[in-house]
Amino acid sequence: MTENDPKLEAVALAYREGQTAPRIVAKGRGLIAQEIIRRAKESGIYVHESSELVALLMQVDLDDRIPPQLYAAVAELLAWLYRLEQGLNRIEALPEPKNLPDELSNRSKNN
């Protein structure tokens, strides 16, 4: 993360057990993205960097649940985080999500 990077984007997700899907609770570019990341780190929340997944999530409206097309990619991330928090898996890095839908990936590259 570089200071005052206007291209920086960040999306914050929230998920509680029993919900149908995670929802977007914050998103922004530039200084807003930096603030989202800063607050997450201050709160001890894991920050994962995946520009392709962020680009797709930026298309979702604030307070909306993620679309079904992104369930697999986000579930992969949440499962990894759960294992990490439980100490069940000592993975150094999470690979880029494999389950990004092609139709959304292509749309984000064109925007």
XYZ file of C-alpha atoms in Angstrom:
111
model
C 0.000 0.000 0.000
C 1.465 3.334 -0.968
C 0.558 6.695 0.502
C -2.220 8.536 -1.340
C -2.540 5.892 -4.071
C -5.703 6.967 -5.956
C -5.931 3.524 -7.596
C -6.025 1.663 -4.272
C -9.377 -0.048 -3.678
C -10.659 -1.798 -0.576
C -13.811 -3.714 0.284
C -14.850 -4.894 3.740
C -17.117 -7.907 4.136
C -19.140 -8.976 7.144
C -20.564 -12.435 7.684
C -22.352 -13.928 10.634
C -23.249 -17.566 10.989
C -26.739 -18.198 9.688
C -26.698 -15.404 7.106
C -27.260 -16.406 3.518
C -24.111 -14.624 2.304
C -21.523 -12.066 3.381
C -22.417 -8.453 2.739
C -20.404 -5.406 1.752
C -20.044 -3.157 4.810
C -17.475 -0.702 3.435
C -15.804 0.014 0.133
C -13.860 2.819 -1.427
C -10.909 4.084 -3.432
C -7.826 6.138 -2.584
C -7.947 7.708 0.880
C -11.159 5.885 1.781
C -9.548 2.559 0.871
C -6.537 3.433 3.013
C -8.825 4.216 5.945
C -10.730 0.927 5.538
C -7.434 -0.984 5.568
C -6.051 1.019 8.504
C -9.156 0.440 10.632
C -9.228 -3.261 9.788
C -5.599 -3.698 10.810
C -6.125 -1.665 14.009
C -9.016 -3.956 14.885
C -6.997 -7.097 14.225
C -9.005 -7.990 11.143
C -7.140 -9.890 8.461
C -6.520 -7.905 5.266
C -6.231 -10.016 2.120
C -4.941 -8.463 -1.080
C -6.570 -9.748 -4.251
C -7.013 -7.015 -6.824
C -9.227 -9.173 -9.031
C -11.588 -10.147 -6.203
C -11.703 -6.546 -4.945
C -12.546 -5.322 -8.462
C -15.478 -7.741 -8.567
C -16.670 -6.844 -5.072
C -16.485 -3.120 -5.891
C -19.348 -3.746 -8.338
C -21.640 -4.791 -5.472
C -23.643 -2.021 -3.798
C -22.875 -1.078 -0.211
C -24.932 -3.119 2.302
C -25.817 -5.705 -0.369
C -24.961 -9.353 -0.004
C -22.362 -10.724 -2.385
C -23.864 -12.273 -5.545
C -24.088 -16.074 -5.863
C -21.416 -15.970 -8.595
C -18.858 -14.969 -5.926
C -19.910 -17.456 -3.232
C -17.209 -20.016 -4.072
C -14.351 -17.475 -4.173
C -15.401 -15.773 -0.935
C -16.145 -19.109 0.782
C -12.611 -20.218 -0.087
C -11.235 -17.092 1.587
C -13.489 -17.435 4.665
C -12.605 -21.131 5.091
C -8.886 -20.287 4.941
C -9.355 -17.529 7.529
C -11.295 -19.869 9.804
C -8.530 -22.486 9.638
C -5.925 -19.795 10.275
C -7.810 -18.456 13.312
C -8.278 -21.963 14.706
C -4.593 -22.765 14.243
C -5.537 -25.750 12.095
C -3.492 -24.745 9.080
C -0.210 -22.848 9.058
C -0.364 -21.603 5.464
C 2.009 -18.721 4.737
C -0.127 -17.171 2.022
C -3.550 -17.622 0.533
C -3.416 -18.114 -3.233
C -5.528 -15.962 -5.498
C -9.093 -17.316 -5.537
C -9.585 -19.958 -8.227
C -13.346 -19.740 -8.415
C -13.853 -16.261 -9.834
C -16.653 -16.309 -12.400
C -15.460 -15.539 -15.930
C -18.371 -13.271 -16.782
C -17.672 -11.032 -13.789
C -13.888 -11.141 -14.253
C -14.207 -9.980 -17.850
C -16.596 -7.198 -16.873
C -14.229 -5.886 -14.194
C -11.325 -5.776 -16.656
C -13.407 -3.698 -19.056
C -14.356 -1.087 -16.427
